[in-house]
XYZ file of C-alpha atoms in Angstrom:
759
model
C -0.005 0.014 0.051
C 2.606 2.422 1.194
C 5.221 1.789 -1.643
C 2.851 2.791 -4.426
C 2.208 6.258 -3.122
C 4.315 9.466 -4.082
C 5.813 11.487 -1.221
C 3.083 13.992 -0.989
C 0.207 11.220 -0.945
C 2.228 9.351 1.702
C 2.356 12.329 3.861
C -1.289 12.716 3.680
C -1.995 9.082 4.421
C 0.387 8.897 7.274
C -0.811 11.978 9.034
C -2.040 10.821 12.504
C -3.922 13.094 14.874
C -5.295 16.533 14.172
C -6.749 18.383 11.347
C -5.481 17.898 7.797
C -6.131 19.762 4.596
C -5.206 17.861 1.345
C -5.148 20.367 -1.626
C -5.553 17.829 -4.360
C -4.968 19.041 -7.969
C -6.792 17.512 -10.895
C -5.901 13.974 -11.687
C -3.439 13.766 -8.646
C -5.102 10.615 -6.924
C -7.191 12.154 -4.266
C -9.500 9.262 -3.977
C -6.675 6.984 -3.645
C -5.256 9.093 -0.752
C -8.688 9.253 1.089
C -9.405 5.549 0.738
C -5.828 4.565 1.800
C -5.854 6.898 4.803
C -9.141 5.157 6.022
C -7.680 1.890 5.595
C -4.400 2.879 7.378
C -6.426 4.390 10.302
C -8.236 1.003 10.699
C -5.200 -1.250 10.316
C -2.186 0.622 11.751
C -3.887 3.065 14.275
C -6.430 0.481 15.438
C -9.288 3.029 14.879
C -12.594 1.055 14.919
C -14.354 1.217 11.597
C -17.606 2.537 13.526
C -15.592 5.529 14.670
C -14.967 6.779 11.143
C -17.351 9.126 9.274
C -16.655 9.596 5.666
C -18.685 12.023 3.721
C -18.769 12.877 -0.026
C -21.394 14.383 -2.534
C -22.544 11.577 -4.733
C -23.860 7.898 -4.064
C -21.533 6.699 -6.746
C -18.465 8.410 -5.027
C -19.502 6.878 -1.676
C -20.030 3.392 -3.284
C -16.582 3.631 -4.956
C -14.953 4.819 -1.632
C -16.466 1.876 0.355
C -15.354 -0.597 -2.267
C -11.795 0.571 -2.402
C -11.520 0.628 1.365
C -12.913 -2.921 1.499
C -10.272 -4.106 -1.131
C -7.314 -2.589 0.867
C -8.548 -4.191 4.161
C -9.602 -7.473 2.518
C -12.839 -7.166 4.250
C -16.164 -4.910 4.558
C -15.507 -1.963 6.707
C -18.564 -2.928 8.865
C -19.936 -0.218 11.067
C -18.194 2.623 9.240
C -20.524 5.483 8.077
C -19.661 6.447 4.392
C -22.309 8.219 2.510
C -23.330 11.647 1.016
C -24.046 14.564 3.279
C -27.888 14.233 2.615
C -27.551 10.329 3.250
C -25.832 10.781 6.418
C -28.161 13.664 7.459
C -31.224 11.309 6.787
C -29.640 8.638 8.954
C -29.164 11.022 11.840
C -32.766 12.216 11.632
C -33.991 8.749 11.884
C -32.370 8.558 15.258
C -32.619 11.986 16.551
C -35.573 13.319 14.643
C -37.726 13.872 17.712
C -35.648 17.045 18.527
C -37.222 18.631 15.640
C -40.593 17.128 15.656
C -40.124 14.167 13.505
C -40.505 10.317 14.068
C -38.382 7.781 12.838
C -40.986 6.988 9.982
C -40.653 10.619 8.538
C -41.278 11.011 4.727
C -38.738 12.758 2.480
C -40.467 14.863 0.066
C -38.901 14.983 -3.459
C -39.093 18.163 -5.602
C -42.607 17.547 -6.949
C -43.910 16.991 -3.283
C -42.128 20.222 -2.193
C -43.586 22.094 -4.937
C -47.143 20.825 -4.283
C -46.867 22.114 -0.645
C -45.459 25.522 -1.912
C -48.404 25.911 -4.258
C -51.068 25.193 -1.684
C -49.405 27.739 0.779
C -49.145 30.343 -1.982
C -52.971 29.740 -2.434
C -53.522 30.243 1.335
C -51.464 33.354 1.219
C -53.144 34.589 -2.070
C -49.876 34.689 -3.905
C -50.432 34.440 -7.587
C -48.621 31.510 -9.290
C -48.588 33.710 -12.472
C -46.709 36.338 -10.820
C -44.380 34.261 -8.873
C -43.580 30.720 -10.143
C -43.620 28.113 -7.308
C -40.336 26.757 -8.600
C -38.675 30.263 -8.059
C -40.263 30.391 -4.539
C -38.969 26.955 -3.696
C -35.523 27.826 -5.063
C -35.336 30.851 -2.703
C -36.301 28.804 0.354
C -33.765 25.946 -0.677
C -30.980 28.582 -0.850
C -32.014 30.025 2.558
C -31.961 26.601 4.214
C -28.575 25.674 2.750
C -27.227 28.955 4.032
C -28.782 28.270 7.528
C -30.956 31.367 7.364
C -34.128 30.700 9.405
C -37.536 32.289 8.376
C -37.325 35.259 10.765
C -33.874 36.253 9.587
C -34.893 35.747 5.748
C -38.069 37.825 6.298
C -35.911 40.612 7.719
C -33.400 40.318 4.742
C -36.257 40.037 2.085
C -35.929 43.071 -0.267
C -37.218 41.991 -3.808
C -40.897 41.212 -4.379
C -39.866 37.499 -5.023
C -37.974 37.290 -1.751
C -40.870 38.890 0.216
C -43.307 36.416 -1.261
C -40.976 33.604 -0.395
C -40.677 34.851 3.135
C -44.326 34.368 3.686
C -44.185 30.709 2.516
C -41.108 30.035 4.448
C -42.698 31.162 7.504
C -45.460 28.578 7.109
C -43.463 25.863 5.577
C -41.792 24.222 8.686
C -45.026 23.847 10.476
C -46.725 22.272 7.459
C -43.957 19.710 6.995
C -43.681 18.853 10.680
C -47.347 18.346 10.769
C -47.102 15.806 7.892
C -44.078 14.266 9.631
C -42.080 15.055 6.515
C -38.823 16.869 5.452
C -37.677 18.475 2.227
C -34.425 17.450 0.646
C -32.688 20.634 2.016
C -33.948 19.694 5.539
C -31.680 16.686 5.487
C -28.935 19.140 5.931
C -30.500 22.011 7.747
C -32.221 19.968 10.639
C -29.246 17.957 11.686
C -27.213 21.074 11.936
C -29.946 22.527 14.014
C -29.994 19.496 16.347
C -26.210 19.650 16.697
C -26.457 23.406 17.642
C -29.436 22.925 19.923
C -28.787 19.710 21.648
C -25.371 19.480 23.366
C -25.961 15.874 24.623
C -26.622 14.670 20.871
C -23.646 16.627 19.686
C -21.261 15.277 22.330
C -22.555 11.743 21.641
C -21.632 12.082 18.056
C -18.244 13.577 18.700
C -17.337 10.595 20.900
C -18.796 8.216 18.315
C -16.889 9.398 15.306
C -13.208 10.089 16.179
C -12.269 10.685 12.662
C -14.193 12.652 9.949
C -13.162 12.774 6.458
C -14.684 14.778 3.666
C -14.173 14.603 -0.125
C -14.660 17.524 -2.486
C -14.437 20.006 0.457
C -14.465 23.012 -1.927
C -17.959 22.166 -2.829
C -19.485 22.410 0.707
C -22.010 25.049 1.483
C -22.693 26.675 4.938
C -24.830 23.806 6.244
C -22.334 21.107 5.254
C -19.401 23.089 6.770
C -21.289 23.487 10.029
C -22.290 19.823 10.014
C -18.685 18.547 9.868
C -17.178 21.470 11.981
C -19.541 20.717 14.756
C -18.971 16.881 14.853
C -15.012 17.305 14.684
C -14.920 20.409 17.021
C -14.023 18.274 20.058
C -11.079 16.171 18.839
C -10.102 18.096 15.678
C -9.582 14.995 13.640
C -10.920 16.399 10.401
C -9.274 15.446 7.279
C -10.706 17.319 4.199
C -9.635 16.732 0.592
C -10.393 19.289 -2.145
C -9.110 21.583 -4.796
C -9.900 25.361 -4.552
C -8.992 25.634 -8.182
C -12.060 23.400 -8.993
C -14.693 25.269 -6.838
C -17.365 25.755 -9.577
C -20.549 25.717 -7.678
C -20.892 29.016 -6.098
C -24.201 29.632 -7.791
C -25.768 26.767 -5.829
C -24.403 27.846 -2.492
C -20.946 26.298 -2.312
C -18.635 28.614 -0.481
C -14.843 28.558 -1.625
C -13.877 30.276 1.847
C -14.419 26.990 3.515
C -11.293 25.604 1.854
C -9.407 28.902 1.699
C -9.795 29.596 5.290
C -9.644 26.049 6.826
C -6.914 27.059 9.263
C -9.167 29.819 10.666
C -11.289 27.111 12.488
C -8.215 24.511 12.751
C -5.094 26.677 13.369
C -3.051 23.563 13.891
C -3.927 21.969 10.431
C -1.355 20.312 8.456
C -1.644 21.272 4.625
C -0.457 18.790 1.953
C -0.479 19.624 -1.659
C -0.942 16.961 -4.314
C 0.516 18.360 -7.374
C 1.654 15.263 -9.548
C -0.963 14.720 -12.170
C -1.394 11.226 -13.610
C -3.882 12.093 -16.184
C -2.728 14.797 -18.759
C 0.333 15.352 -20.859
C 2.728 18.167 -20.090
C 1.468 20.618 -22.759
C -2.239 20.256 -21.374
C -0.997 20.891 -17.807
C 1.093 23.817 -18.886
C -1.976 25.554 -20.316
C -3.996 24.677 -17.259
C -1.438 26.238 -14.919
C -1.187 29.316 -17.088
C -4.954 29.836 -16.945
C -5.608 29.468 -13.310
C -2.545 31.323 -11.924
C -4.401 34.560 -12.864
C -6.941 34.023 -9.987
C -6.314 35.742 -6.865
C -8.487 33.811 -4.487
C -6.534 30.444 -4.502
C -4.067 28.769 -2.163
C -1.662 28.199 -5.041
C -0.228 25.021 -6.597
C 1.375 23.897 -9.852
C 0.313 20.725 -11.537
C 3.295 18.513 -12.576
C 2.971 15.757 -15.328
C 3.869 12.216 -14.778
C 3.317 11.296 -18.385
C 5.934 12.146 -21.034
C 5.428 13.576 -24.412
C 2.168 14.977 -25.661
C 0.963 17.330 -28.473
C 0.141 21.062 -27.928
C -3.363 22.036 -27.270
C -5.205 23.687 -30.371
C -6.919 27.025 -30.178
C -9.432 26.871 -33.124
C -10.707 30.073 -34.502
C -13.946 29.722 -36.383
C -16.109 31.817 -38.582
C -19.544 31.346 -36.759
C -21.163 28.731 -34.434
C -22.121 26.514 -37.302
C -18.663 26.486 -38.579
C -17.461 25.687 -35.106
C -19.683 22.662 -34.722
C -18.665 21.333 -38.098
C -14.903 21.790 -37.240
C -15.421 19.899 -34.033
C -17.198 17.034 -35.891
C -14.266 17.007 -38.291
C -11.921 16.768 -35.336
C -13.769 13.960 -33.833
C -13.545 12.172 -37.162
C -9.995 12.756 -37.207
C -9.513 11.159 -33.663
C -11.643 8.211 -34.932
C -9.414 7.704 -37.894
C -6.260 7.881 -35.913
C -7.342 6.238 -32.570
C -10.641 4.482 -33.259
C -12.853 5.035 -30.300
C -15.568 7.837 -30.170
C -16.284 6.992 -26.462
C -12.829 8.540 -25.790
C -13.975 11.917 -27.011
C -16.053 14.602 -25.197
C -17.435 17.981 -26.336
C -17.914 20.498 -23.495
C -19.839 23.835 -23.468
C -20.742 26.593 -21.096
C -24.573 26.172 -21.438
C -26.966 23.424 -22.598
C -28.216 25.647 -25.308
C -25.098 25.192 -27.238
C -25.669 21.484 -27.657
C -28.205 22.123 -30.615
C -25.585 23.271 -33.264
C -23.224 20.401 -31.940
C -26.000 17.775 -32.058
C -26.934 18.771 -35.624
C -23.331 18.858 -36.892
C -22.816 15.353 -35.438
C -26.062 14.117 -37.193
C -24.969 15.598 -40.369
C -21.559 13.878 -40.290
C -23.240 10.624 -38.996
C -21.278 10.602 -35.828
C -23.052 8.822 -32.904
C -23.363 11.047 -29.821
C -25.007 11.045 -26.460
C -25.818 13.889 -24.001
C -25.056 13.682 -20.450
C -26.932 15.705 -17.792
C -29.478 17.085 -20.281
C -32.074 15.873 -22.747
C -31.761 16.230 -26.458
C -32.394 19.709 -27.755
C -35.637 18.905 -29.475
C -36.832 16.676 -26.525
C -36.658 19.753 -24.088
C -39.872 20.944 -22.718
C -39.819 24.589 -23.974
C -38.758 23.231 -27.497
C -41.619 20.776 -27.729
C -44.091 23.444 -26.625
C -43.067 25.860 -29.278
C -42.804 23.175 -31.991
C -46.349 22.017 -30.950
C -47.442 25.683 -31.722
C -45.734 25.536 -35.050
C -47.365 22.252 -35.834
C -50.649 23.595 -35.081
C -50.061 26.667 -37.265
C -48.890 24.389 -40.126
C -51.694 21.871 -39.632
C -54.784 23.245 -37.795
C -56.129 19.681 -37.736
C -53.287 18.444 -35.404
C -55.286 17.844 -32.275
C -52.348 16.585 -30.180
C -50.458 19.852 -30.966
C -53.608 21.769 -29.908
C -53.727 19.989 -26.653
C -49.983 20.890 -25.792
C -50.233 24.422 -27.213
C -53.296 25.376 -25.156
C -51.102 24.850 -22.019
C -47.972 26.599 -23.235
C -48.013 28.802 -21.393
C -50.885 28.026 -19.143
C -53.978 30.097 -19.981
C -56.698 28.770 -17.562
C -57.900 26.162 -19.799
C -58.291 22.903 -17.642
C -58.836 19.297 -18.571
C -62.596 19.485 -17.915
C -62.884 21.986 -20.622
C -60.630 20.158 -22.964
C -62.732 17.105 -22.525
C -65.947 19.053 -23.285
C -64.251 20.772 -26.323
C -63.064 17.274 -27.423
C -66.588 15.643 -27.135
C -68.103 18.574 -29.154
C -65.446 18.359 -31.832
C -65.957 14.567 -32.296
C -69.634 14.892 -32.695
C -69.219 17.754 -35.241
C -66.258 15.762 -36.969
C -63.995 18.766 -36.769
C -60.559 19.543 -35.221
C -60.278 20.954 -31.669
C -58.916 24.273 -33.003
C -62.046 24.631 -35.241
C -64.311 23.852 -32.217
C -62.452 26.408 -30.190
C -63.375 28.769 -32.732
C -66.956 27.988 -32.041
C -66.680 28.118 -28.224
C -69.606 30.406 -27.930
C -71.782 27.406 -28.979
C -70.882 25.564 -26.039
C -72.496 26.215 -22.619
C -70.997 26.101 -19.255
C -67.705 27.704 -20.224
C -66.350 30.548 -18.021
C -65.947 33.894 -19.711
C -62.100 33.826 -18.983
C -61.824 30.495 -20.598
C -63.751 31.459 -23.788
C -61.420 34.603 -24.068
C -58.312 32.452 -23.568
C -59.280 29.966 -26.348
C -60.345 32.737 -28.734
C -57.066 34.339 -28.223
C -55.326 31.155 -29.052
C -57.433 30.818 -32.365
C -56.621 34.491 -33.224
C -53.050 33.928 -32.702
C -52.878 30.772 -34.744
C -54.672 32.621 -37.653
C -52.422 35.669 -37.471
C -49.183 33.657 -37.615
C -50.601 31.033 -40.054
C -51.136 33.994 -42.469
C -47.553 35.020 -42.118
C -46.321 31.417 -42.728
C -46.980 31.471 -46.379
C -44.193 33.880 -47.150
C -42.131 34.614 -43.774
C -39.152 32.628 -42.431
C -39.666 30.516 -39.463
C -37.449 32.436 -37.227
C -39.690 35.397 -37.936
C -42.677 33.350 -37.176
C -41.187 32.042 -33.890
C -40.402 35.604 -32.640
C -43.993 36.849 -33.677
C -45.438 33.687 -31.969
C -43.132 33.899 -28.647
C -44.114 37.570 -28.272
C -47.773 37.096 -28.890
C -48.269 34.292 -26.465
C -46.075 35.796 -23.740
C -43.847 32.507 -23.659
C -40.828 34.438 -22.786
C -42.342 36.112 -19.736
C -43.692 32.760 -18.572
C -40.316 31.313 -18.607
C -38.676 34.289 -16.821
C -41.261 33.823 -13.936
C -39.973 30.308 -13.408
C -36.763 31.807 -11.951
C -33.069 30.559 -12.815
C -34.356 27.333 -14.499
C -36.599 29.387 -16.743
C -33.720 31.545 -17.772
C -31.852 28.466 -18.920
C -34.924 27.406 -20.797
C -35.173 30.888 -22.452
C -31.488 30.445 -23.720
C -32.909 27.230 -25.469
C -35.844 29.015 -26.951
C -33.477 31.650 -28.471
C -31.431 28.794 -29.885
C -34.454 27.430 -31.456
C -35.045 30.700 -33.287
C -31.430 30.354 -34.443
C -32.157 26.794 -35.588
C -35.066 27.976 -37.609
C -32.967 30.617 -39.344
C -30.489 27.796 -40.345
C -33.442 26.083 -42.357
C -33.076 28.961 -44.848
C -29.305 28.663 -44.805
C -29.507 25.044 -45.670
C -31.994 25.896 -48.525
C -29.582 28.483 -50.030
C -31.734 31.299 -48.827
C -34.737 30.049 -50.647
C -38.105 30.802 -49.087
C -40.580 28.577 -50.854
C -44.259 28.077 -50.442
C -43.958 26.706 -46.878
C -40.547 26.995 -45.108
C -42.431 26.115 -41.884
C -42.894 22.490 -43.335
C -39.256 22.073 -44.058
C -38.474 22.978 -40.437
C -40.996 20.739 -38.835
C -39.849 17.825 -40.860
C -36.384 18.409 -39.763
C -37.412 18.890 -36.199
C -39.479 15.644 -35.998
C -36.791 13.660 -37.533
C -34.341 14.842 -34.836
C -36.687 14.053 -32.072
C -37.057 10.497 -33.391
C -33.315 9.593 -32.870
C -32.725 6.911 -30.288
C -30.855 7.714 -27.112
C -27.546 5.998 -26.950
C -26.559 4.178 -23.815
C -23.185 4.802 -21.766
C -21.704 1.669 -23.510
C -22.030 2.830 -26.969
C -19.164 4.004 -28.996
C -20.424 7.614 -29.251
C -19.008 11.041 -28.506
C -20.163 12.528 -25.149
C -21.595 15.975 -25.104
C -22.141 17.948 -21.803
C -21.618 21.076 -19.968
C -18.404 21.710 -18.093
C -20.225 21.552 -14.825
C -21.368 18.164 -15.681
C -17.949 17.010 -16.763
C -16.293 17.733 -13.303
C -14.902 14.563 -12.062
C -14.716 12.908 -15.390
C -11.816 12.411 -17.844
C -11.401 11.614 -21.662
C -8.413 11.156 -23.787
C -9.693 13.909 -26.223
C -11.680 16.993 -25.005
C -13.163 19.808 -27.166
C -14.131 22.985 -25.165
C -16.422 25.098 -27.184
C -17.679 28.741 -27.301
C -14.722 30.659 -25.536
C -16.252 34.059 -26.111
C -16.759 37.035 -23.699
C -20.448 36.860 -22.846
C -20.675 33.144 -23.119
C -17.444 31.826 -21.444
C -17.179 33.714 -19.124
C -20.905 34.582 -18.906
C -21.800 38.333 -19.203
C -22.864 38.757 -15.597
C -19.277 37.692 -14.418
C -17.801 40.921 -15.556
C -19.777 42.616 -12.947
C -18.386 40.552 -9.946
C -14.872 39.685 -9.617
C -15.623 36.583 -7.466
C -17.911 35.161 -10.257
C -15.400 35.954 -12.950
C -12.827 33.860 -11.042
C -15.350 31.077 -10.747
C -15.798 31.095 -14.428
C -11.955 30.954 -14.941
C -11.909 27.896 -12.568
C -14.659 26.419 -14.764
C -12.311 26.717 -17.778
C -9.369 25.076 -15.732
C -11.748 22.171 -14.963
C -12.541 21.877 -18.582
C -8.994 21.839 -19.614
C -7.823 19.252 -16.986
C -10.508 16.741 -18.051
C -8.211 16.056 -21.199
C -5.516 13.453 -21.153
C -3.944 13.504 -24.493
C -5.706 15.877 -26.902
C -7.259 19.294 -26.291
C -9.125 21.577 -28.747
C -10.510 24.910 -27.480
C -12.676 26.925 -29.911
C -14.245 30.224 -30.400
C -16.096 31.920 -33.157
C -16.148 35.460 -34.758
C -19.959 35.349 -34.991
C -22.770 33.422 -33.251
C -26.371 33.442 -34.118
C -28.871 34.632 -31.665
C -32.575 35.017 -32.186
C -31.737 34.115 -35.859
C -29.451 37.093 -36.293
C -25.625 36.541 -36.777
C -23.811 38.880 -34.193
C -20.248 39.608 -33.488
C -18.165 37.997 -30.775
C -14.871 38.569 -29.012
C -12.490 35.836 -28.090
C -12.742 35.140 -24.303
C -10.524 37.281 -22.110
C -9.385 34.036 -20.468
C -7.495 33.246 -23.554
C -5.584 36.532 -23.765
C -1.970 36.915 -22.371
C -1.578 33.227 -22.221
C 1.900 31.927 -23.113
C 1.830 31.097 -26.771
C 4.069 28.172 -26.153
C 1.145 26.252 -24.587
C -0.951 25.980 -27.612
C -1.035 26.077 -31.429
C -3.461 28.582 -33.269
C -5.662 27.134 -35.953
C -8.369 28.439 -38.194
C -11.020 26.635 -39.934
C -11.323 26.206 -43.735
C -14.216 28.620 -43.870
C -12.434 31.314 -41.966
C -9.354 30.980 -43.950
C -11.434 31.075 -47.160
C -12.934 34.424 -46.028
C -9.427 35.827 -45.857
C -9.615 36.543 -42.105
C -6.543 34.488 -41.371
C -3.575 33.422 -43.516
C -3.127 29.978 -41.933
C -2.082 27.170 -44.340
C -2.625 24.184 -42.052
C -4.626 21.435 -43.639
C -5.300 19.451 -40.249
C -6.317 20.899 -36.886
C -3.667 18.775 -35.239
C -0.892 19.165 -37.524
C 2.515 20.344 -35.944
C 2.748 23.743 -37.752
C 1.401 27.115 -36.967
C 2.735 30.166 -35.055
C 0.176 30.143 -32.204
C 0.951 33.852 -31.691
C -1.487 36.691 -30.638
C -1.333 40.113 -31.947
C -0.696 43.238 -29.842
C -4.407 43.870 -30.028
C -4.780 40.753 -27.958
C -2.610 41.978 -25.083
C -4.200 45.413 -24.940
C -7.781 43.895 -24.517
C -10.849 45.381 -22.899
C -13.872 43.213 -23.024
C -16.802 44.105 -25.418
C -19.796 41.951 -24.709
C -22.413 41.058 -27.365
C -26.004 42.103 -26.908
C -26.982 38.477 -26.851
C -24.902 37.435 -23.822
C -26.658 35.015 -21.574
C -28.202 36.636 -18.541
C -27.256 40.112 -19.966
C -29.530 42.968 -19.157
C -30.640 43.181 -22.856
C -31.968 39.799 -22.644
C -33.785 40.326 -19.380
C -35.567 43.346 -20.629
C -36.689 41.916 -23.800
C -36.669 38.624 -25.844
C -36.458 40.516 -29.124
C -33.446 42.596 -29.902
C -33.407 45.636 -32.006
C -32.987 44.448 -35.645
C -31.500 47.350 -37.384
C -30.612 47.025 -41.092
C -27.258 45.293 -41.400
C -24.659 47.340 -43.186
C -23.139 44.074 -44.533
C -26.090 42.983 -46.380
C -25.629 43.517 -50.165
C -28.190 45.601 -52.008
C -29.502 44.600 -55.369
C -31.945 46.225 -57.805
C -34.224 44.606 -60.427
C -32.674 43.732 -63.724
C -29.211 42.915 -62.092
C -27.625 39.724 -63.188
C -26.637 37.525 -60.032
C -25.026 33.952 -59.465
C -26.236 31.564 -56.782
C -23.878 28.731 -55.560
C -26.843 26.171 -55.978
C -29.112 27.473 -58.725
C -26.530 29.072 -61.012
C -26.949 32.360 -62.817
C -30.144 34.464 -63.241
C -31.895 37.818 -63.338
C -33.414 39.749 -60.453
C -37.148 40.319 -61.261
C -38.111 41.879 -57.910
C -36.652 43.333 -54.607
C -38.702 43.495 -51.422
C -38.187 44.187 -47.634
C -35.055 45.636 -45.902
C -32.225 44.784 -43.515
C -31.860 41.152 -42.632
C -35.453 40.342 -44.085
C -34.668 41.813 -47.644
C -35.650 39.330 -50.260
C -35.198 38.943 -54.069
C -37.097 37.030 -56.629
C -34.828 35.782 -59.303
C -35.523 34.150 -62.629
C -32.640 31.638 -63.181
C -31.372 30.678 -66.478
C -31.697 26.926 -65.715
C -35.278 26.010 -66.718
C -35.433 23.307 -64.238
C -34.667 25.806 -61.344
C -37.025 28.671 -62.752
C -38.084 31.455 -60.359
C -36.943 31.415 -56.758
C -37.581 33.831 -53.926
C -34.489 34.261 -51.703
C -33.461 35.901 -48.372
C -30.395 38.031 -49.506
C -28.778 37.739 -46.079
C -28.604 33.868 -46.445
C -28.444 33.452 -50.110
C -24.849 34.162 -50.850
C -25.566 35.913 -54.028
C -22.973 37.450 -56.142
C -23.129 39.877 -59.129
C -22.677 37.980 -62.297
C -20.481 40.174 -64.663
C -20.108 37.558 -67.296
């Protein structure tokens, strides 16, 4: 056991009594240290297994820890408590729940149960679910519990309308849960801490029982978790924590990096051991990771050192736009498959789930199997299915299933009873539900508000359907989203709703790309082309974890994982880092730690990409390379450009392969004198919060044509312009093409790629 450890690992394992902080860099063998230390405490120091408490964050990690300890001991560590914070908390509540009004048979409410209670209490307090989403109220209360803020303190601190509404519910919630002999998931942390604070006999009993407390991923602990382990270890000081402040990326959900940065504050005699030898990544990848993270001020400081020899430089890939980026990533994966053979060794990482749409479609076009981790496929997401149902109804008014979904997206006070009555009348008249809704005045027993809601739905479908004959699908979507107030409905859902709103914007972009795929042509029904593509995508089978497929996920989801090849996408200011980070130095440092986490997932090959333009709401907007990439040592990567970008003469880089050995990798002076310029579409930016639709001024880059001009189209050949209409990004031309099989086409100028034909 001892001979296989490096010196730093051995120091951490052999530490005896007293507090211990192990600062464990990425890929440095922290789990091995933790489990070996537990085994040594039992075998060498004769600590009974039942006197050890080991806490981590996931059931998978806890199971792995128990298995490893068992293998090292050659037997099951019977009596030892190994589990997640919530699992340990639940166990303690079964024993000591009477102190907080619970019996051993208490019920744990899941999110749906908790939301149901919140909704009932909102009704009792006459708080409108339309004004404040129950999920947003529940999220506020959850954050308060994890920060150990009780109802009176929360009420005193409440400033915003949402917080004040949440305070009313929070005041009633504990009594309601106690009366039902139930706890929420957050109570599994908050209530044990309350018991430890208020019941000295219980606290002393647990302190005598657990003579050694070990915590994994300590940088991710929140206030409640910190207090829990501190109180149990306070008497003997035998607290060993393992973590990496450079991988603290969960501040947005309550994790407090100060717990690991200020460990010696509560335990002045603590020994600090740094694990800096990395067993995962090659030297070039680690050099880049070190260069990125050293710019953070709030860190303990360490430098990862490789144990592997050789390795190719990381690639910084410059792309023309997001579609070009996705296609380049697919090409890079194909290159990996050709040279190495296994797609399961590749992972594509992005900052937000909304970015997956372009990647999914690029992989599908390239016939590359892929699977999403931590998210559903883009076209299977609730908000996307809602809006696609509206589009289906607009395209086909006889689609009753689309009507049933659209009528509740967003909710408009039309319940199941009304729908059943509407369906019965429609069947008797042999007409679709939409047509029956048009005749709602012929049905008795319908409330006036419900009648109005249904007639508004009919009017919206009629209005947008009239536009669908000629308008592009992205225009239809923007009109539709505004008309039904879908954007506002999502905002009322709180943080989760804002994530969904990002996906809605990406759907608008997807719709705009239908025109690009068709060479700018707007035929009789562009909506039909879009729906066909969307429905084919939703029919794809989900691939299991054993399939030879590329893995795609957010960087947050990737934490703790590793792959031989990693592609990190969307490194642009406003996206990675997010726009809101520029207003808060602590958030900006967390975003930089997130990039560090992404880089250190890679074992052999690393590609980081950014795009000059990215589509948002169907409009192509300029981007600026992420400030995180500026000022880095050029020796740590090679700069590449996609074929599309090189073809546009933006860069003069002759490299044929993304991973060839040539290329200067140098930045210009402009890079070093950088001041961030955020695009208007930046996620969570004030422009987005104020309105879904951005100002759409006429683009100065859109070429202008006049009737009678000769033009050439890449797909349809040469022809003469018969008519020009519209303006800005919506300008269109009607062209009579020379090829009789092509004939007359109507094209969107911005997407058609027309050139003047001087021949």
